[in-house]
Amino acid sequence: MAEILIVEDEPSINELIRRNLSLTGHHCTQVFDGCEAIEILGHRKFDLIILDIMLPGADGYEVFDQAHGIPVIFLTAKSELSDKLRGLTRGADDYITKPFQMLELAARVEIVLRRTKKSEKYFEMDHVKLDFESRRIFVDEKPVDCTPKEYELFETLVRNRNIALSRERLLDLVWGYDFEGGTRTVDVHIQRLRAKLGLDKQITTVYKLGYRLEAPL
Ligand code: CA
């Protein structure tokens, strides 16, 4: 169970998020205004903040400045998806564009919580094992010779398993949002990973979008 702060001024969306995350066993606190969010962050600790950008009082970026390391999932309209936001959401943070599916938000919440708990040392699937600490991948117990980008791409797929990631999103997460190369780079690296790891079936192509690692949760 995690303590989650929901900052969203649209009451119906705020309530929908609260209801769904409560169902998965989390304890949610709702605020509807940026100033209110900053106030509560001054005296309470949370495991995760779900943060709308366009808010009355103070906007999502101002609230983010007061989060002091608490992981954040930003909610944003696609039209507001700025480089600023993309730059902010590295590491423990993430964003989701509206309108979104509740299932996707719930999956992202679990991913961020899992990532920040740092309890996950290994990921294992069939004949493949990933060691997060030594940043190595093993196939049938033997270390695989892969480049840093191949490793990061696979780790990103693993951490976001069962979620479809667009090529653009993978570029942002692995190469950085200011990378100048095209999405073809992603395709080339995916092909190499599939071959090196023998995961042709598990790393699936999502038609017209990107890729998804099909794996046990
Ligand atoms: Ca809003």
PDB file of C-alpha atoms and ligand atoms in Angstrom:
ATOM      1  CA  MET A   1       0.000   0.000   0.000  1.00  0.00           C
ATOM      2  CA  ALA A   2       1.278   3.431  -0.890  1.00  0.00           C
ATOM      3  CA  GLU A   3       0.310   6.947   0.187  1.00  0.00           C
ATOM      4  CA  ILE A   4      -0.685   8.785  -2.983  1.00  0.00           C
ATOM      5  CA  LEU A   5      -1.472  12.483  -3.380  1.00  0.00           C
ATOM      6  CA  ILE A   6      -3.845  13.273  -6.254  1.00  0.00           C
ATOM      7  CA  VAL A   7      -3.642  16.876  -7.485  1.00  0.00           C
ATOM      8  CA  GLU A   8      -6.304  17.479 -10.132  1.00  0.00           C
ATOM      9  CA  ASP A   9      -8.801  20.334 -10.269  1.00  0.00           C
ATOM     10  CA  GLU A  10     -11.393  18.464 -12.332  1.00  0.00           C
ATOM     11  CA  PRO A  11     -13.482  16.772  -9.585  1.00  0.00           C
ATOM     12  CA  SER A  12     -14.723  13.891 -11.747  1.00  0.00           C
ATOM     13  CA  ILE A  13     -11.208  12.946 -12.908  1.00  0.00           C
ATOM     14  CA  ASN A  14      -9.808  13.325  -9.400  1.00  0.00           C
ATOM     15  CA  GLU A  15     -12.525  11.074  -8.012  1.00  0.00           C
ATOM     16  CA  LEU A  16     -12.095   8.495 -10.780  1.00  0.00           C
ATOM     17  CA  ILE A  17      -8.390   8.224 -10.024  1.00  0.00           C
ATOM     18  CA  ARG A  18      -9.014   7.993  -6.274  1.00  0.00           C
ATOM     19  CA  ARG A  19     -11.596   5.253  -6.683  1.00  0.00           C
ATOM     20  CA  ASN A  20      -9.416   3.151  -8.959  1.00  0.00           C
ATOM     21  CA  LEU A  21      -6.207   3.471  -6.967  1.00  0.00           C
ATOM     22  CA  SER A  22      -8.100   2.758  -3.732  1.00  0.00           C
ATOM     23  CA  LEU A  23      -9.339  -0.458  -5.306  1.00  0.00           C
ATOM     24  CA  THR A  24      -5.745  -1.561  -5.827  1.00  0.00           C
ATOM     25  CA  GLY A  25      -5.105  -1.017  -2.117  1.00  0.00           C
ATOM     26  CA  HIS A  26      -3.550   2.458  -2.029  1.00  0.00           C
ATOM     27  CA  HIS A  27      -4.448   5.266   0.332  1.00  0.00           C
ATOM     28  CA  CYS A  28      -5.259   8.447  -1.575  1.00  0.00           C
ATOM     29  CA  THR A  29      -5.425  12.084  -0.522  1.00  0.00           C
ATOM     30  CA  GLN A  30      -7.210  14.431  -2.918  1.00  0.00           C
ATOM     31  CA  VAL A  31      -6.489  18.106  -3.518  1.00  0.00           C
ATOM     32  CA  PHE A  32      -7.973  20.303  -6.230  1.00  0.00           C
ATOM     33  CA  ASP A  33      -5.698  23.333  -6.237  1.00  0.00           C
ATOM     34  CA  GLY A  34      -1.952  23.929  -6.694  1.00  0.00           C
ATOM     35  CA  CYS A  35      -1.537  26.037  -3.522  1.00  0.00           C
ATOM     36  CA  GLU A  36      -3.347  23.421  -1.490  1.00  0.00           C
ATOM     37  CA  ALA A  37      -0.933  20.792  -2.870  1.00  0.00           C
ATOM     38  CA  ILE A  38       2.122  22.852  -1.901  1.00  0.00           C
ATOM     39  CA  GLU A  39       0.661  23.404   1.554  1.00  0.00           C
ATOM     40  CA  ILE A  40       0.071  19.704   2.223  1.00  0.00           C
ATOM     41  CA  LEU A  41       3.523  18.764   0.849  1.00  0.00           C
ATOM     42  CA  GLY A  42       5.000  21.041   3.497  1.00  0.00           C
ATOM     43  CA  HIS A  43       3.886  18.780   6.317  1.00  0.00           C
ATOM     44  CA  ARG A  44       3.023  15.351   4.912  1.00  0.00           C
ATOM     45  CA  LYS A  45       5.030  12.612   3.242  1.00  0.00           C
ATOM     46  CA  PHE A  46       3.737  10.725   0.208  1.00  0.00           C
ATOM     47  CA  ASP A  47       5.088   7.823  -1.853  1.00  0.00           C
ATOM     48  CA  LEU A  48       3.782   9.230  -5.121  1.00  0.00           C
ATOM     49  CA  ILE A  49       2.070  12.337  -6.505  1.00  0.00           C
ATOM     50  CA  ILE A  50      -0.319  12.295  -9.458  1.00  0.00           C
ATOM     51  CA  LEU A  51      -0.056  15.841 -10.695  1.00  0.00           C
ATOM     52  CA  ASP A  52      -2.114  17.755 -13.212  1.00  0.00           C
ATOM     53  CA  ILE A  53      -0.234  20.604 -14.949  1.00  0.00           C
ATOM     54  CA  MET A  54      -2.994  23.173 -15.478  1.00  0.00           C
ATOM     55  CA  LEU A  55      -4.232  23.970 -11.977  1.00  0.00           C
ATOM     56  CA  PRO A  56      -5.725  26.956 -10.192  1.00  0.00           C
ATOM     57  CA  GLY A  57      -3.473  28.572  -7.580  1.00  0.00           C
ATOM     58  CA  ALA A  58      -0.087  27.229  -8.607  1.00  0.00           C
ATOM     59  CA  ASP A  59       0.586  25.127 -11.699  1.00  0.00           C
ATOM     60  CA  GLY A  60       1.950  21.591 -11.755  1.00  0.00           C
ATOM     61  CA  TYR A  61       5.550  22.751 -12.278  1.00  0.00           C
ATOM     62  CA  GLU A  62       5.436  24.903  -9.132  1.00  0.00           C
ATOM     63  CA  VAL A  63       4.023  21.971  -7.176  1.00  0.00           C
ATOM     64  CA  PHE A  64       6.742  19.713  -8.620  1.00  0.00           C
ATOM     65  CA  ASP A  65       9.400  22.068  -7.208  1.00  0.00           C
ATOM     66  CA  GLN A  66       8.019  21.316  -3.741  1.00  0.00           C
ATOM     67  CA  ALA A  67       7.895  17.546  -4.243  1.00  0.00           C
ATOM     68  CA  HIS A  68      11.495  17.161  -3.000  1.00  0.00           C
ATOM     69  CA  GLY A  69      12.214  13.804  -4.540  1.00  0.00           C
ATOM     70  CA  ILE A  70       8.765  12.258  -4.206  1.00  0.00           C
ATOM     71  CA  PRO A  71       8.067  10.496  -7.520  1.00  0.00           C
ATOM     72  CA  VAL A  72       5.559  12.269  -9.736  1.00  0.00           C
ATOM     73  CA  ILE A  73       3.295  11.141 -12.548  1.00  0.00           C
ATOM     74  CA  PHE A  74       2.215  14.225 -14.480  1.00  0.00           C
ATOM     75  CA  LEU A  75      -1.168  14.405 -16.156  1.00  0.00           C
ATOM     76  CA  THR A  76      -1.158  16.523 -19.267  1.00  0.00           C
ATOM     77  CA  ALA A  77      -3.274  17.216 -22.306  1.00  0.00           C
ATOM     78  CA  LYS A  78      -1.448  16.091 -25.434  1.00  0.00           C
ATOM     79  CA  SER A  79      -1.387  19.700 -26.691  1.00  0.00           C
ATOM     80  CA  GLU A  80       0.464  20.787 -23.533  1.00  0.00           C
ATOM     81  CA  LEU A  81       3.158  18.124 -23.852  1.00  0.00           C
ATOM     82  CA  SER A  82       6.178  20.400 -23.766  1.00  0.00           C
ATOM     83  CA  ASP A  83       9.921  19.809 -23.915  1.00  0.00           C
ATOM     84  CA  LYS A  84      10.038  21.142 -20.370  1.00  0.00           C
ATOM     85  CA  LEU A  85       7.826  18.321 -19.147  1.00  0.00           C
ATOM     86  CA  ARG A  86       9.649  15.697 -21.184  1.00  0.00           C
ATOM     87  CA  GLY A  87      12.929  16.917 -19.741  1.00  0.00           C
ATOM     88  CA  LEU A  88      11.630  16.732 -16.198  1.00  0.00           C
ATOM     89  CA  THR A  89      10.315  13.220 -16.393  1.00  0.00           C
ATOM     90  CA  ARG A  90      13.465  11.194 -16.210  1.00  0.00           C
ATOM     91  CA  GLY A  91      14.287   8.680 -13.535  1.00  0.00           C
ATOM     92  CA  ALA A  92      11.566   8.342 -10.940  1.00  0.00           C
ATOM     93  CA  ASP A  93       9.038  10.460 -12.793  1.00  0.00           C
ATOM     94  CA  ASP A  94       6.631   9.861 -15.603  1.00  0.00           C
ATOM     95  CA  TYR A  95       3.802  11.514 -17.483  1.00  0.00           C
ATOM     96  CA  ILE A  96       0.548  10.375 -19.002  1.00  0.00           C
ATOM     97  CA  THR A  97      -1.499  12.260 -21.570  1.00  0.00           C
ATOM     98  CA  LYS A  98      -5.228  12.921 -21.234  1.00  0.00           C
ATOM     99  CA  PRO A  99      -7.554  11.330 -21.996  1.00  0.00           C
ATOM    100  CA  PHE A 100      -6.060   8.173 -20.501  1.00  0.00           C
ATOM    101  CA  GLN A 101      -7.238   4.699 -19.673  1.00  0.00           C
ATOM    102  CA  MET A 102      -7.473   4.010 -15.953  1.00  0.00           C
ATOM    103  CA  LEU A 103      -5.717   0.684 -16.527  1.00  0.00           C
ATOM    104  CA  GLU A 104      -2.756   2.488 -18.018  1.00  0.00           C
ATOM    105  CA  LEU A 105      -2.530   4.924 -15.136  1.00  0.00           C
ATOM    106  CA  ALA A 106      -2.757   2.056 -12.637  1.00  0.00           C
ATOM    107  CA  ALA A 107       0.028   0.204 -14.467  1.00  0.00           C
ATOM    108  CA  ARG A 108       2.235   3.309 -14.454  1.00  0.00           C
ATOM    109  CA  VAL A 109       1.611   3.831 -10.753  1.00  0.00           C
ATOM    110  CA  GLU A 110       2.822   0.293 -10.036  1.00  0.00           C
ATOM    111  CA  ILE A 111       5.878   0.795 -12.257  1.00  0.00           C
ATOM    112  CA  VAL A 112       6.910   4.020 -10.531  1.00  0.00           C
ATOM    113  CA  LEU A 113       6.355   2.535  -7.073  1.00  0.00           C
ATOM    114  CA  ARG A 114       8.334  -0.566  -7.987  1.00  0.00           C
ATOM    115  CA  ARG A 115      11.155   1.512  -9.441  1.00  0.00           C
ATOM    116  CA  THR A 116      11.427   3.773  -6.401  1.00  0.00           C
ATOM    117  CA  LYS A 117      11.273   0.954  -3.879  1.00  0.00           C
ATOM    118  CA  LYS A 118      14.572  -0.219  -5.354  1.00  0.00           C
ATOM    119  CA  SER A 119      13.729  -3.667  -4.038  1.00  0.00           C
ATOM    120  CA  GLU A 120      13.895  -5.205  -7.469  1.00  0.00           C
ATOM    121  CA  LYS A 121      17.381  -6.618  -8.029  1.00  0.00           C
ATOM    122  CA  TYR A 122      16.716  -9.047 -10.832  1.00  0.00           C
ATOM    123  CA  PHE A 123      14.185  -9.604 -13.521  1.00  0.00           C
ATOM    124  CA  GLU A 124      13.835 -13.111 -14.899  1.00  0.00           C
ATOM    125  CA  MET A 125      11.848 -14.349 -17.810  1.00  0.00           C
ATOM    126  CA  ASP A 126      12.289 -17.705 -19.479  1.00  0.00           C
ATOM    127  CA  HIS A 127      16.021 -18.056 -20.258  1.00  0.00           C
ATOM    128  CA  VAL A 128      16.805 -14.345 -19.750  1.00  0.00           C
ATOM    129  CA  LYS A 129      17.888 -12.643 -16.549  1.00  0.00           C
ATOM    130  CA  LEU A 130      18.543  -8.949 -16.029  1.00  0.00           C
ATOM    131  CA  ASP A 131      20.671  -7.763 -13.111  1.00  0.00           C
ATOM    132  CA  PHE A 132      19.747  -4.142 -12.312  1.00  0.00           C
ATOM    133  CA  GLU A 133      22.742  -3.575 -10.057  1.00  0.00           C
ATOM    134  CA  SER A 134      25.545  -4.797 -12.286  1.00  0.00           C
ATOM    135  CA  ARG A 135      23.592  -3.687 -15.375  1.00  0.00           C
ATOM    136  CA  ARG A 136      24.139  -6.972 -17.131  1.00  0.00           C
ATOM    137  CA  ILE A 137      21.895  -9.333 -19.044  1.00  0.00           C
ATOM    138  CA  PHE A 138      22.306 -13.108 -18.936  1.00  0.00           C
ATOM    139  CA  VAL A 139      21.017 -15.711 -21.347  1.00  0.00           C
ATOM    140  CA  ASP A 140      21.060 -19.235 -19.952  1.00  0.00           C
ATOM    141  CA  GLU A 141      23.255 -17.885 -17.115  1.00  0.00           C
ATOM    142  CA  LYS A 142      25.873 -16.548 -19.541  1.00  0.00           C
ATOM    143  CA  PRO A 143      26.458 -12.768 -19.727  1.00  0.00           C
ATOM    144  CA  VAL A 144      25.373 -11.215 -23.013  1.00  0.00           C
ATOM    145  CA  ASP A 145      27.688  -8.858 -24.831  1.00  0.00           C
ATOM    146  CA  CYS A 146      25.521  -5.789 -25.363  1.00  0.00           C
ATOM    147  CA  THR A 147      26.122  -2.058 -25.752  1.00  0.00           C
ATOM    148  CA  PRO A 148      25.040   0.411 -23.039  1.00  0.00           C
ATOM    149  CA  LYS A 149      22.120   1.572 -25.202  1.00  0.00           C
ATOM    150  CA  GLU A 150      20.981  -2.002 -25.814  1.00  0.00           C
ATOM    151  CA  TYR A 151      21.082  -2.594 -22.071  1.00  0.00           C
ATOM    152  CA  GLU A 152      19.142   0.595 -21.324  1.00  0.00           C
ATOM    153  CA  LEU A 153      16.563  -0.200 -23.973  1.00  0.00           C
ATOM    154  CA  PHE A 154      15.965  -3.650 -22.518  1.00  0.00           C
ATOM    155  CA  GLU A 155      15.821  -2.307 -18.956  1.00  0.00           C
ATOM    156  CA  THR A 156      13.260   0.281 -20.121  1.00  0.00           C
ATOM    157  CA  LEU A 157      11.151  -2.454 -21.730  1.00  0.00           C
ATOM    158  CA  VAL A 158      11.416  -4.527 -18.553  1.00  0.00           C
ATOM    159  CA  ARG A 159      10.463  -1.674 -16.241  1.00  0.00           C
ATOM    160  CA  ASN A 160       7.508  -0.832 -18.478  1.00  0.00           C
ATOM    161  CA  ARG A 161       6.608  -4.426 -19.249  1.00  0.00           C
ATOM    162  CA  ASN A 162       3.188  -5.091 -20.729  1.00  0.00           C
ATOM    163  CA  ILE A 163       2.813  -1.455 -21.717  1.00  0.00           C
ATOM    164  CA  ALA A 164       3.034  -0.389 -25.354  1.00  0.00           C
ATOM    165  CA  LEU A 165       5.812   2.172 -25.758  1.00  0.00           C
ATOM    166  CA  SER A 166       5.940   4.327 -28.848  1.00  0.00           C
ATOM    167  CA  ARG A 167       9.225   4.717 -30.716  1.00  0.00           C
ATOM    168  CA  GLU A 168       9.284   8.401 -29.713  1.00  0.00           C
ATOM    169  CA  ARG A 169       8.806   7.511 -26.055  1.00  0.00           C
ATOM    170  CA  LEU A 170      11.615   4.959 -26.215  1.00  0.00           C
ATOM    171  CA  LEU A 171      13.861   7.572 -27.813  1.00  0.00           C
ATOM    172  CA  ASP A 172      13.032   9.978 -24.962  1.00  0.00           C
ATOM    173  CA  LEU A 173      13.648   7.409 -22.256  1.00  0.00           C
ATOM    174  CA  VAL A 174      16.794   5.790 -23.603  1.00  0.00           C
ATOM    175  CA  TRP A 175      18.490   8.365 -25.807  1.00  0.00           C
ATOM    176  CA  GLY A 176      17.142  11.550 -24.211  1.00  0.00           C
ATOM    177  CA  TYR A 177      14.536  13.892 -25.619  1.00  0.00           C
ATOM    178  CA  ASP A 178      17.141  16.043 -27.373  1.00  0.00           C
ATOM    179  CA  PHE A 179      18.554  13.111 -29.376  1.00  0.00           C
ATOM    180  CA  GLU A 180      18.744  14.109 -33.009  1.00  0.00           C
ATOM    181  CA  GLY A 181      18.620  10.695 -34.659  1.00  0.00           C
ATOM    182  CA  GLY A 182      15.385   9.223 -35.938  1.00  0.00           C
ATOM    183  CA  THR A 183      13.103   6.485 -34.646  1.00  0.00           C
ATOM    184  CA  ARG A 184      14.834   4.019 -36.976  1.00  0.00           C
ATOM    185  CA  THR A 185      17.527   3.852 -34.279  1.00  0.00           C
ATOM    186  CA  VAL A 186      14.975   2.216 -31.995  1.00  0.00           C
ATOM    187  CA  ASP A 187      14.045  -0.391 -34.615  1.00  0.00           C
ATOM    188  CA  VAL A 188      17.677  -1.324 -35.174  1.00  0.00           C
ATOM    189  CA  HIS A 189      18.348  -1.747 -31.450  1.00  0.00           C
ATOM    190  CA  ILE A 190      15.160  -3.759 -30.954  1.00  0.00           C
ATOM    191  CA  GLN A 191      16.200  -6.141 -33.732  1.00  0.00           C
ATOM    192  CA  ARG A 192      19.589  -6.643 -32.126  1.00  0.00           C
ATOM    193  CA  LEU A 193      18.046  -7.250 -28.711  1.00  0.00           C
ATOM    194  CA  ARG A 194      15.613  -9.802 -30.086  1.00  0.00           C
ATOM    195  CA  ALA A 195      18.450 -11.678 -31.734  1.00  0.00           C
ATOM    196  CA  LYS A 196      20.862 -11.510 -28.796  1.00  0.00           C
ATOM    197  CA  LEU A 197      18.286 -12.450 -26.178  1.00  0.00           C
ATOM    198  CA  GLY A 198      16.177 -14.846 -28.236  1.00  0.00           C
ATOM    199  CA  LEU A 199      13.037 -12.875 -27.378  1.00  0.00           C
ATOM    200  CA  ASP A 200      11.453 -12.554 -30.836  1.00  0.00           C
ATOM    201  CA  LYS A 201       8.016 -13.469 -29.578  1.00  0.00           C
ATOM    202  CA  GLN A 202       8.159 -11.618 -26.268  1.00  0.00           C
ATOM    203  CA  ILE A 203       9.324  -8.244 -27.626  1.00  0.00           C
ATOM    204  CA  THR A 204       6.284  -7.600 -29.764  1.00  0.00           C
ATOM    205  CA  THR A 205       5.777  -4.947 -32.402  1.00  0.00           C
ATOM    206  CA  VAL A 206       2.731  -2.775 -31.725  1.00  0.00           C
ATOM    207  CA  TYR A 207       1.296  -1.868 -35.102  1.00  0.00           C
ATOM    208  CA  LYS A 208       1.933   1.775 -36.081  1.00  0.00           C
ATOM    209  CA  LEU A 209       3.184   2.595 -32.590  1.00  0.00           C
ATOM    210  CA  GLY A 210       6.222   0.844 -31.200  1.00  0.00           C
ATOM    211  CA  TYR A 211       7.031  -2.091 -28.962  1.00  0.00           C
ATOM    212  CA  ARG A 212       5.921  -3.955 -25.878  1.00  0.00           C
ATOM    213  CA  LEU A 213       7.599  -6.601 -23.770  1.00  0.00           C
ATOM    214  CA  GLU A 214       5.093  -9.329 -22.980  1.00  0.00           C
ATOM    215  CA  ALA A 215       6.109 -10.611 -19.584  1.00  0.00           C
ATOM    216  CA  PRO A 216       4.791 -11.859 -16.290  1.00  0.00           C
ATOM    217  CA  LEU A 217       3.941  -8.914 -14.011  1.00  0.00           C
TER     218      LEU A 217
HETATM  219 CA    CA B   1      -6.521  20.920 -14.854  1.00  0.00          CA
END
